[in-house]
PDB file of C-alpha atoms in Angstrom:
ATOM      1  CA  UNK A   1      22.032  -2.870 -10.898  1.00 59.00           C
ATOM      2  CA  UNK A   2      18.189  -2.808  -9.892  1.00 61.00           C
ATOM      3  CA  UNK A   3      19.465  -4.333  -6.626  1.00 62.00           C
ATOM      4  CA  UNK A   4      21.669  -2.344  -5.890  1.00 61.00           C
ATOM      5  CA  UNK A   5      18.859   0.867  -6.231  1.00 60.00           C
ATOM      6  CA  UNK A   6      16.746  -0.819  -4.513  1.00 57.00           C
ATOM      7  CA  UNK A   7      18.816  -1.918  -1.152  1.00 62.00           C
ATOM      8  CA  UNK A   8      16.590  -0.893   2.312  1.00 62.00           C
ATOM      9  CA  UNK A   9      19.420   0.770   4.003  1.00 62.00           C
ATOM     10  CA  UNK A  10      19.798   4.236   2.339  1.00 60.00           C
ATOM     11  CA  UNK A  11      23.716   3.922   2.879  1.00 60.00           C
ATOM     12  CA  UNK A  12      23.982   0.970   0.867  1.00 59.00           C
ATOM     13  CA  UNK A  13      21.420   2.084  -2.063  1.00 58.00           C
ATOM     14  CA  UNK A  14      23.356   2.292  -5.053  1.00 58.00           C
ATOM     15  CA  UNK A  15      22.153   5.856  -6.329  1.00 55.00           C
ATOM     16  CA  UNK A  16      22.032   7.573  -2.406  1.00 47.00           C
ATOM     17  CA  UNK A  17      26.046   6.997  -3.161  1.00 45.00           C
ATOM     18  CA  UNK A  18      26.239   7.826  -6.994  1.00 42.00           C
ATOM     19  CA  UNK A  19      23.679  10.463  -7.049  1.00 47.00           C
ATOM     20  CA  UNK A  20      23.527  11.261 -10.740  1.00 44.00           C
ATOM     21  CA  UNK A  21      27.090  11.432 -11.216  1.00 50.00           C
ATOM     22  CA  UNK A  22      29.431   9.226 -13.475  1.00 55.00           C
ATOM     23  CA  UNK A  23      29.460   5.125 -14.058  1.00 61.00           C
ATOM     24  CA  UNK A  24      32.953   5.939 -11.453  1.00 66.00           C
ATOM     25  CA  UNK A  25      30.445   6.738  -8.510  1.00 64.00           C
ATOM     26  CA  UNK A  26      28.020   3.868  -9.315  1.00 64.00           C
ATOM     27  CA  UNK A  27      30.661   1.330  -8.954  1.00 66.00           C
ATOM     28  CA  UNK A  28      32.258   2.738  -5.948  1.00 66.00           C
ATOM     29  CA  UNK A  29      28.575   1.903  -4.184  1.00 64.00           C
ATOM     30  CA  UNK A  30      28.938  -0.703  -0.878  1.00 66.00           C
ATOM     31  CA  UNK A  31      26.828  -2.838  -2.913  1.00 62.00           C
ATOM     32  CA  UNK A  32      28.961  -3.876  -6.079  1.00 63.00           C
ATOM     33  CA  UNK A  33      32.321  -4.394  -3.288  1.00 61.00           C
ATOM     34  CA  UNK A  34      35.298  -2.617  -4.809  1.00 59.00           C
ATOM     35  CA  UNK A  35      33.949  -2.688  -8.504  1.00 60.00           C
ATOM     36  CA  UNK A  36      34.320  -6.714  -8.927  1.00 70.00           C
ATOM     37  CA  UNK A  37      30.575  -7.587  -9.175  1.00 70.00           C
ATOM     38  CA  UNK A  38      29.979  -4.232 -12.027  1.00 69.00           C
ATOM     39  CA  UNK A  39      32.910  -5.695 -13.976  1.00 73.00           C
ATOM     40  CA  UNK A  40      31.125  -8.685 -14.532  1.00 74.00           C
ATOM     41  CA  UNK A  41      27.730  -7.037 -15.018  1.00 70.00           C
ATOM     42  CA  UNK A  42      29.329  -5.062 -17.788  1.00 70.00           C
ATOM     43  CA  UNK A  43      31.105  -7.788 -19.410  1.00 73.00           C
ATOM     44  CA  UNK A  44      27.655  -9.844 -18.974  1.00 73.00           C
ATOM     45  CA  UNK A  45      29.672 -12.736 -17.021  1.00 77.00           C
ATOM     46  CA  UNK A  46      27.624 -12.886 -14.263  1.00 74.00           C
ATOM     47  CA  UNK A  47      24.618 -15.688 -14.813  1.00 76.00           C
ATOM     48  CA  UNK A  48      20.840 -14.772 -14.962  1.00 74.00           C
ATOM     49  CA  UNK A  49      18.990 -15.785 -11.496  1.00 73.00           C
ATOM     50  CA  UNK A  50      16.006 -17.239 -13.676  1.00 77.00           C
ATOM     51  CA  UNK A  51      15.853 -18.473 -17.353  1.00 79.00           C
ATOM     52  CA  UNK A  52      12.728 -19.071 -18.016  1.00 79.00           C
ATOM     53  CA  UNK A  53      12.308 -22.663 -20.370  1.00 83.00           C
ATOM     54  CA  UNK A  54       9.335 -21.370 -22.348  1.00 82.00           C
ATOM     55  CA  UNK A  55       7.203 -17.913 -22.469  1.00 78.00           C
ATOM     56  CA  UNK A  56       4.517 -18.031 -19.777  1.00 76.00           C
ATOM     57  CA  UNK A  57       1.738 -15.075 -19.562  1.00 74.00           C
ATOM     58  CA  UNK A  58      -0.707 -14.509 -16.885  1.00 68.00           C
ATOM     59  CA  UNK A  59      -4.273 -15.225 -17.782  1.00 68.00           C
ATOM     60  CA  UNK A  60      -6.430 -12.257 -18.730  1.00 59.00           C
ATOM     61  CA  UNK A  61      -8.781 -12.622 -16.298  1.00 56.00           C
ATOM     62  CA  UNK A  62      -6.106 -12.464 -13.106  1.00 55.00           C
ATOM     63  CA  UNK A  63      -5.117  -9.164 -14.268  1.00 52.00           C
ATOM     64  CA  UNK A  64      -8.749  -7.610 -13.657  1.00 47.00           C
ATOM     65  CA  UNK A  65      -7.623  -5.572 -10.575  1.00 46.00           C
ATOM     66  CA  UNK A  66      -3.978  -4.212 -12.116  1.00 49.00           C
ATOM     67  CA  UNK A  67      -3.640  -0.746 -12.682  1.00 46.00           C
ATOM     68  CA  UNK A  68      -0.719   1.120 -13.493  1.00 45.00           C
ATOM     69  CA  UNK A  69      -0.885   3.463  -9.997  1.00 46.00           C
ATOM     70  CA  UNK A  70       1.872   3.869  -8.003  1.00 47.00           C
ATOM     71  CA  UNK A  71      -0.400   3.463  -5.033  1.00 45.00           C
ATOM     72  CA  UNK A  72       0.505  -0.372  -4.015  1.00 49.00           C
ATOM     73  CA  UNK A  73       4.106   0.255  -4.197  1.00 50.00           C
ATOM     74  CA  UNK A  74       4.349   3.280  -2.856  1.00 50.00           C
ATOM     75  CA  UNK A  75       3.527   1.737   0.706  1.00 56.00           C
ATOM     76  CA  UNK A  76       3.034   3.910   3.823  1.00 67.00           C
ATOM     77  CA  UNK A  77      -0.227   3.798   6.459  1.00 78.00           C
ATOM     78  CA  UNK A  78      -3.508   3.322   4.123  1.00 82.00           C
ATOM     79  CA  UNK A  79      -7.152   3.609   5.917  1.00 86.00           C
ATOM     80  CA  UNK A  80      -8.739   0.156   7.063  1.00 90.00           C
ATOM     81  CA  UNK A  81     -12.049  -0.657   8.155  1.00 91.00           C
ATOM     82  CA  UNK A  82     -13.050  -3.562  11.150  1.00 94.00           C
ATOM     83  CA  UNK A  83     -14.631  -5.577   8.717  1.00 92.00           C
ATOM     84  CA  UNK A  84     -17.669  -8.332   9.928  1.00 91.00           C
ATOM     85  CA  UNK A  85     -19.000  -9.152   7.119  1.00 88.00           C
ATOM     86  CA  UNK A  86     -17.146 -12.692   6.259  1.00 89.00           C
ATOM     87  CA  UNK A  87     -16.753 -13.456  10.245  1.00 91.00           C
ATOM     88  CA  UNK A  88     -20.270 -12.696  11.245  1.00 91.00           C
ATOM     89  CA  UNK A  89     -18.919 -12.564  15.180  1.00 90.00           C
ATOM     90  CA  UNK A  90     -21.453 -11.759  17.939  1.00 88.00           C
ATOM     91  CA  UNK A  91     -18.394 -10.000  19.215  1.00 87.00           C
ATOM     92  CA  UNK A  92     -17.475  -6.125  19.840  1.00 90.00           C
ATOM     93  CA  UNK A  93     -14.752  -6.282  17.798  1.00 92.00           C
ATOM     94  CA  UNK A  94     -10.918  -7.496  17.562  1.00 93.00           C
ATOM     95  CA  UNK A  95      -8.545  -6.736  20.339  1.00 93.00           C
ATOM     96  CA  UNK A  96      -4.720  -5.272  19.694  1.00 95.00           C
ATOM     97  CA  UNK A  97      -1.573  -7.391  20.106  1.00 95.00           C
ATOM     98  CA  UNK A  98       1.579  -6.244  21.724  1.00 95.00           C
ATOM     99  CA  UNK A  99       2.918  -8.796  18.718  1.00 95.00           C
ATOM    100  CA  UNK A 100       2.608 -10.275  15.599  1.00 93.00           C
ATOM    101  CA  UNK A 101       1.306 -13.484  18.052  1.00 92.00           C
ATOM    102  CA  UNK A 102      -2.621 -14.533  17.983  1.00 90.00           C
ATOM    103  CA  UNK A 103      -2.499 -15.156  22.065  1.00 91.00           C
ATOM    104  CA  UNK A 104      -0.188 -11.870  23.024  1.00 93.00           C
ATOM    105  CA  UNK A 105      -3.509  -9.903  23.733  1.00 92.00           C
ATOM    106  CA  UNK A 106      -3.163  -6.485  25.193  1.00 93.00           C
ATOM    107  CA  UNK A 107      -6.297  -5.843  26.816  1.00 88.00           C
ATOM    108  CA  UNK A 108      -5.030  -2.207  28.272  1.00 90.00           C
ATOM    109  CA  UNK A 109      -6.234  -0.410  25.475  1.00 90.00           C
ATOM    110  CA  UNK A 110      -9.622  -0.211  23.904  1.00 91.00           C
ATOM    111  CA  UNK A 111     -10.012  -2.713  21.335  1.00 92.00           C
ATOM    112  CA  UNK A 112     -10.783  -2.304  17.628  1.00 94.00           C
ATOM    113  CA  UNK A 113     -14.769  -1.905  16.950  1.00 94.00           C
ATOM    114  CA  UNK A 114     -16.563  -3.194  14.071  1.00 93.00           C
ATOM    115  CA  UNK A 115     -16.662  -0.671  11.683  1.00 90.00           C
ATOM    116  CA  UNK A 116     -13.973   1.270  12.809  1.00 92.00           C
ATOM    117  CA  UNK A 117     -12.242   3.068  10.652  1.00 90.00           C
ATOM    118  CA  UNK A 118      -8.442   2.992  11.197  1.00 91.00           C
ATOM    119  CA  UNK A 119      -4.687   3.856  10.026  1.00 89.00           C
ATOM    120  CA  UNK A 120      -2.232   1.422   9.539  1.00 90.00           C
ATOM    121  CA  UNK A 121       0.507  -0.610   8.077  1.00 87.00           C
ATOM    122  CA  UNK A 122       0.206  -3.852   6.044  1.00 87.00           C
ATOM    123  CA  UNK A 123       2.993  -5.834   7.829  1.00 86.00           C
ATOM    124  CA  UNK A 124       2.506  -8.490   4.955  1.00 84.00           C
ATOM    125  CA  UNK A 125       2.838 -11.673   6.839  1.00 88.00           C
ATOM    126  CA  UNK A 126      -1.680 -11.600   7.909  1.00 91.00           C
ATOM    127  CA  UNK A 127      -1.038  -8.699  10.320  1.00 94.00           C
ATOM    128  CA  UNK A 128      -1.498  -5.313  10.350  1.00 93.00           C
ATOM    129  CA  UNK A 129       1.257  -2.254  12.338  1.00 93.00           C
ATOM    130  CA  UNK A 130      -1.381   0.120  14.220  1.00 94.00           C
ATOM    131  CA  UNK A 131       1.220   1.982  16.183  1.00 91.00           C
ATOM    132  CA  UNK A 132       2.899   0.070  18.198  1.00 92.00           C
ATOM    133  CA  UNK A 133       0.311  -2.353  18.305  1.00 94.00           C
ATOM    134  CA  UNK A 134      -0.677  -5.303  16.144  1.00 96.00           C
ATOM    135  CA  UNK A 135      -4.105  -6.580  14.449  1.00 96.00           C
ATOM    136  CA  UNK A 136      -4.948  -9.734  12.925  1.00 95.00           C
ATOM    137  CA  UNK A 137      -5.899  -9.779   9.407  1.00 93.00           C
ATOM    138  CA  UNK A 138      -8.500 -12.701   9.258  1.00 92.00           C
ATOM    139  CA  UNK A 139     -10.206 -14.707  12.068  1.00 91.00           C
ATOM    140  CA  UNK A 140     -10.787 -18.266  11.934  1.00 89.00           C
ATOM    141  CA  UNK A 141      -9.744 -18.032   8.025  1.00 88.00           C
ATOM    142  CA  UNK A 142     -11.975 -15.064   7.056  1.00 90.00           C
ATOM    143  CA  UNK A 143     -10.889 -11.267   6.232  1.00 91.00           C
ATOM    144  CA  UNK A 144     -11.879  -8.782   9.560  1.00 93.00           C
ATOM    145  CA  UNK A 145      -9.260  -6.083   8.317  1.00 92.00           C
ATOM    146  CA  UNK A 146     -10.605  -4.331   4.488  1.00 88.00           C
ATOM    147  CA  UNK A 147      -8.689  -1.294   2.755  1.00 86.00           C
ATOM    148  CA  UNK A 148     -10.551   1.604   2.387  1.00 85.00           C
ATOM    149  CA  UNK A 149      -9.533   2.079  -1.477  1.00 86.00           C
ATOM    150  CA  UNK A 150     -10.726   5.790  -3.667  1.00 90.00           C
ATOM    151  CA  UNK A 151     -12.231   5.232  -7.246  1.00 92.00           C
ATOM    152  CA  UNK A 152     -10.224   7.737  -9.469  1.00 93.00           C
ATOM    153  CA  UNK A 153     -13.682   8.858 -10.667  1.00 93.00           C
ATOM    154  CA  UNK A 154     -13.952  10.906 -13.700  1.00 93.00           C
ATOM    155  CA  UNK A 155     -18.361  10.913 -14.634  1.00 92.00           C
ATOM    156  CA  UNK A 156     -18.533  13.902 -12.990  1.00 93.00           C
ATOM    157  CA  UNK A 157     -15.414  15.930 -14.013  1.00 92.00           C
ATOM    158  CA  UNK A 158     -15.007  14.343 -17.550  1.00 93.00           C
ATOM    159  CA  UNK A 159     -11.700  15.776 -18.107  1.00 90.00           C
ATOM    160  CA  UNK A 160     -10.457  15.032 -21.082  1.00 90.00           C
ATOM    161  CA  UNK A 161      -6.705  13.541 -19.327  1.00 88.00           C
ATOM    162  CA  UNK A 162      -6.306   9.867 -18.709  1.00 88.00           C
ATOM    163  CA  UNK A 163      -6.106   9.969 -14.461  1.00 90.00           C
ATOM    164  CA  UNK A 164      -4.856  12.428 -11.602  1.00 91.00           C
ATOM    165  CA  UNK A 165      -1.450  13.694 -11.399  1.00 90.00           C
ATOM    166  CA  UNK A 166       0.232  13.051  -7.661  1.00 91.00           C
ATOM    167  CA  UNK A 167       1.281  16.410  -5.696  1.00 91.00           C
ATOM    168  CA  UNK A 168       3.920  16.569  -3.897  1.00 90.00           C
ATOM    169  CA  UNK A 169       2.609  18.985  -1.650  1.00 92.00           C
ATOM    170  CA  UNK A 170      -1.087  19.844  -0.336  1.00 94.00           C
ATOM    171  CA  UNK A 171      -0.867  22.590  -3.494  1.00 92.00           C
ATOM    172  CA  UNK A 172      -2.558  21.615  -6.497  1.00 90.00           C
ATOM    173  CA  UNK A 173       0.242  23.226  -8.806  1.00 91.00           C
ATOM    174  CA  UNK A 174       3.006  21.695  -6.954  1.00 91.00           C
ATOM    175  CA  UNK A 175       2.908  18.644  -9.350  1.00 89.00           C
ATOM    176  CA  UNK A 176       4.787  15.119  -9.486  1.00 87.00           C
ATOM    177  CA  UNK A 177       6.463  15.841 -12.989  1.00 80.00           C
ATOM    178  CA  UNK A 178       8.894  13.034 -12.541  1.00 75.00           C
ATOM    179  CA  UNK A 179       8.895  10.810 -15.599  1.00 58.00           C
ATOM    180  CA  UNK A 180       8.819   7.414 -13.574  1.00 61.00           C
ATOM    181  CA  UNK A 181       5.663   7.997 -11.662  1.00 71.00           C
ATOM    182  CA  UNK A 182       2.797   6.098 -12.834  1.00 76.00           C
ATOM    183  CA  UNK A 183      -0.219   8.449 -12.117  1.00 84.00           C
ATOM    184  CA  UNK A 184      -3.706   6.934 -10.899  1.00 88.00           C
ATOM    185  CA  UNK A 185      -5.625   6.859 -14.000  1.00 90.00           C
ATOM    186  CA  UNK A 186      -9.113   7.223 -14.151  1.00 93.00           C
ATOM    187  CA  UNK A 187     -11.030   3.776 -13.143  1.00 91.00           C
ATOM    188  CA  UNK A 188      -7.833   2.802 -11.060  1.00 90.00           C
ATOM    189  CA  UNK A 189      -8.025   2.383  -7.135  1.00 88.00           C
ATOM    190  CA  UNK A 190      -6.053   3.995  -4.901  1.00 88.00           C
ATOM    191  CA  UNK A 191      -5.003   2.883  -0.972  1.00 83.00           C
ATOM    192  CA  UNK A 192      -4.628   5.826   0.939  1.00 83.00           C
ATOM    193  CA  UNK A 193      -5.351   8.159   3.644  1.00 85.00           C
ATOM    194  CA  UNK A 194      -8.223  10.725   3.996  1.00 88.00           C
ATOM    195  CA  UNK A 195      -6.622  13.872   5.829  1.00 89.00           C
ATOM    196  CA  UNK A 196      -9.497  15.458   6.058  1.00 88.00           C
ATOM    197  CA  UNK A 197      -8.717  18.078   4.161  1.00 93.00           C
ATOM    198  CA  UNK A 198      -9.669  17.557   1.306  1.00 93.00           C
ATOM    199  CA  UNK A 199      -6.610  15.716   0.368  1.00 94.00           C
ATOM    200  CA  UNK A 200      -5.600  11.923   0.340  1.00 92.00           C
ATOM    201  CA  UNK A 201      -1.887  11.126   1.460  1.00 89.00           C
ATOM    202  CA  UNK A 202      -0.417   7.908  -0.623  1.00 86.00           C
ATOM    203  CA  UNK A 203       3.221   7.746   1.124  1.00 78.00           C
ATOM    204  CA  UNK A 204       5.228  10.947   0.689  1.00 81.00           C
ATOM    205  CA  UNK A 205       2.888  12.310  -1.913  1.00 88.00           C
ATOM    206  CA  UNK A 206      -0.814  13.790  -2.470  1.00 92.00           C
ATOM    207  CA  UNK A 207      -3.629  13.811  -4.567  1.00 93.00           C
ATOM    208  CA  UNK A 208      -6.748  15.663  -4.804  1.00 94.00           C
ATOM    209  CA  UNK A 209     -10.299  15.092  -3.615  1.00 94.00           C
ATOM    210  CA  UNK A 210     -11.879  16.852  -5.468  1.00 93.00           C
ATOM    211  CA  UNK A 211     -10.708  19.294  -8.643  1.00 91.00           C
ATOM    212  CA  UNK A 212     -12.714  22.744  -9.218  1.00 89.00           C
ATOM    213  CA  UNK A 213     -15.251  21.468  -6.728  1.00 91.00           C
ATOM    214  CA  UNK A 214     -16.023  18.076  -8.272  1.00 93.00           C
ATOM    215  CA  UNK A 215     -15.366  14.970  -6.396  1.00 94.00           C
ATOM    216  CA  UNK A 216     -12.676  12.786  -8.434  1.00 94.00           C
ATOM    217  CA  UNK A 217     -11.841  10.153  -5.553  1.00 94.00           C
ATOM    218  CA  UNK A 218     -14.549   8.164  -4.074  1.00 91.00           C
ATOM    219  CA  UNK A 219     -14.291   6.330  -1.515  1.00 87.00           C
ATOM    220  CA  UNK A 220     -15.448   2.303  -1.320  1.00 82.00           C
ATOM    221  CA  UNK A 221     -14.403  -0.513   0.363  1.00 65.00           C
ATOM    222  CA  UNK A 222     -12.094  -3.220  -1.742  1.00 54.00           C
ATOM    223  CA  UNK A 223     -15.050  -6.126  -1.934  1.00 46.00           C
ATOM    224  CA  UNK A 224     -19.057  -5.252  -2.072  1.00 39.00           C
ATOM    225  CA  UNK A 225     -20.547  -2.085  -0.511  1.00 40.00           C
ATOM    226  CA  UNK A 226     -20.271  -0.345   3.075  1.00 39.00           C
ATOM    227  CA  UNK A 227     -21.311  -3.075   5.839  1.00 39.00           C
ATOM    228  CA  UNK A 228     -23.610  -2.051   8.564  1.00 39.00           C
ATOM    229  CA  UNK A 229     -22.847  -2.629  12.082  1.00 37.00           C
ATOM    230  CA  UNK A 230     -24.832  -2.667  15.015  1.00 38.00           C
ATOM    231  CA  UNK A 231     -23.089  -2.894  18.593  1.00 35.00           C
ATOM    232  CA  UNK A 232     -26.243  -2.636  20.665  1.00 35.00           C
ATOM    233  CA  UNK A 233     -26.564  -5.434  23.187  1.00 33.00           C
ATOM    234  CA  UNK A 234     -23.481  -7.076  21.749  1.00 33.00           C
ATOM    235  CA  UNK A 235     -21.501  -9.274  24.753  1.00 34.00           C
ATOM    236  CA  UNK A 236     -17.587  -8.310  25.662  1.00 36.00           C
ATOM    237  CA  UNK A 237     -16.126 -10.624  23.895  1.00 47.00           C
ATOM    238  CA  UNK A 238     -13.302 -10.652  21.320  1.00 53.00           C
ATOM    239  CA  UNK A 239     -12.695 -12.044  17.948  1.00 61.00           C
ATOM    240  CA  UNK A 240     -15.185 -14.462  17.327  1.00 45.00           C
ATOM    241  CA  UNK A 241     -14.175 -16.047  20.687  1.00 38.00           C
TER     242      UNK A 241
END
């Protein structure tokens, strides 16, 4: 059933066909093919894809960075910053590829610039969608691409609520009241994109900068403080190369 709701085409999701009608319209879904595969879903005949030998937990200490945002699975174009800390290249910066392929350059457009803030789309596999243009995410092993993340930051404000409630519009009373959204709370970070309006975009949905003229997102990088770059005198070359 969570398949089915979560198939990529939007003809084939299971609840774009059932909408929230009966258990008739769920079954009738492309997914479940004429009602055979929900039959044996309902009459549990249909075999687990994992059972687990023995209870397993994570460690404590790998779940430091969880939160309960939406933020990570929400997807969409976050802000990124051309990152030389880790590489340390005597380079201007990291040039575009027409693909996801380290030697497809594209040297007819200007390339990305150390600390150069930019919009894009984790691809997933080390590279990252600019357009319709490709960047590496690490060099010779080491990160050049970091997500600029927002601190849900609450010293200021000290509201007595446990995070920020997403918008679905740029109105601050147009709020996400939908029971399965899990809110930034406060302490959580958050991947978006700065509008510049005093609003940060997180996929289809928004959340304030800023609430009765208090800053409540604050912007940092995901590892150690803002680098500082210097380009002056820097040779034309590319990627550590």
């Amino acid at each position: 059933l969570m398949l089915a709701m979560l198939q990529k085409l939007p003809d084939q999701r299971c609840l774009a066909v059932a909408g929230l009608h009966d258990w008739a319209h769920v079954k009738a879904a492309p997914f479940f093919g004429g009602n055979v595969l929900f039959s044996k879903l309902l009459h549990r005949q249909l075999r687990p894809p994992v059972v687990p030998n023995v209870e397993e937990y994570m460690p404590e200490d790998e779940l430091c960075d969880v939160g309960l945002s939406d933020a990570e699975e929400l997807g969409g174009e976050a802000e990124w910053v051309v990152d030389n800390r880790w590489l340390r290249a005597s380079t201007c910066g990291i040039a575009y590829r027409r693909t996801r392929v380290l030697d497809d350059w594209d040297f007819g457009i200007e390339p990305a610039t150390w600390g150069e803030h930019i919009l894009g789309l984790d691809c997933g596999d080390g590279w990252l969608a600019v357009g319709n243009r490709f960047l590496p995410m690490r060099v010779h092993k080491q990160p050049v691409l970091t997500m600029r993340r927002y601190l849900a930051d609450n010293a200021e404000l000290q509201a007595a609520t446990d995070g920020i409630v997403y918008r679905r519009s740029k109105q601050l009373d147009d709020r996400d009241t939908n029971a399965t959204t899990a809110h930034p709370r406060w302490g959580d970070l958050v991947a978006g994109t700065d509008e510049g309006d005093g609003w940060l975009r997180v996929a289809d949905r928004y959340l304030p900068m800023e609430v009765d003229g208090i800053k409540v997102l604050a912007p940092i990088l995901a590892v150690g403080s803002e680098p500082e770059f210097n380009d002056s005198a820097v040779p034309i070359t590319w990627d550590g190369g």
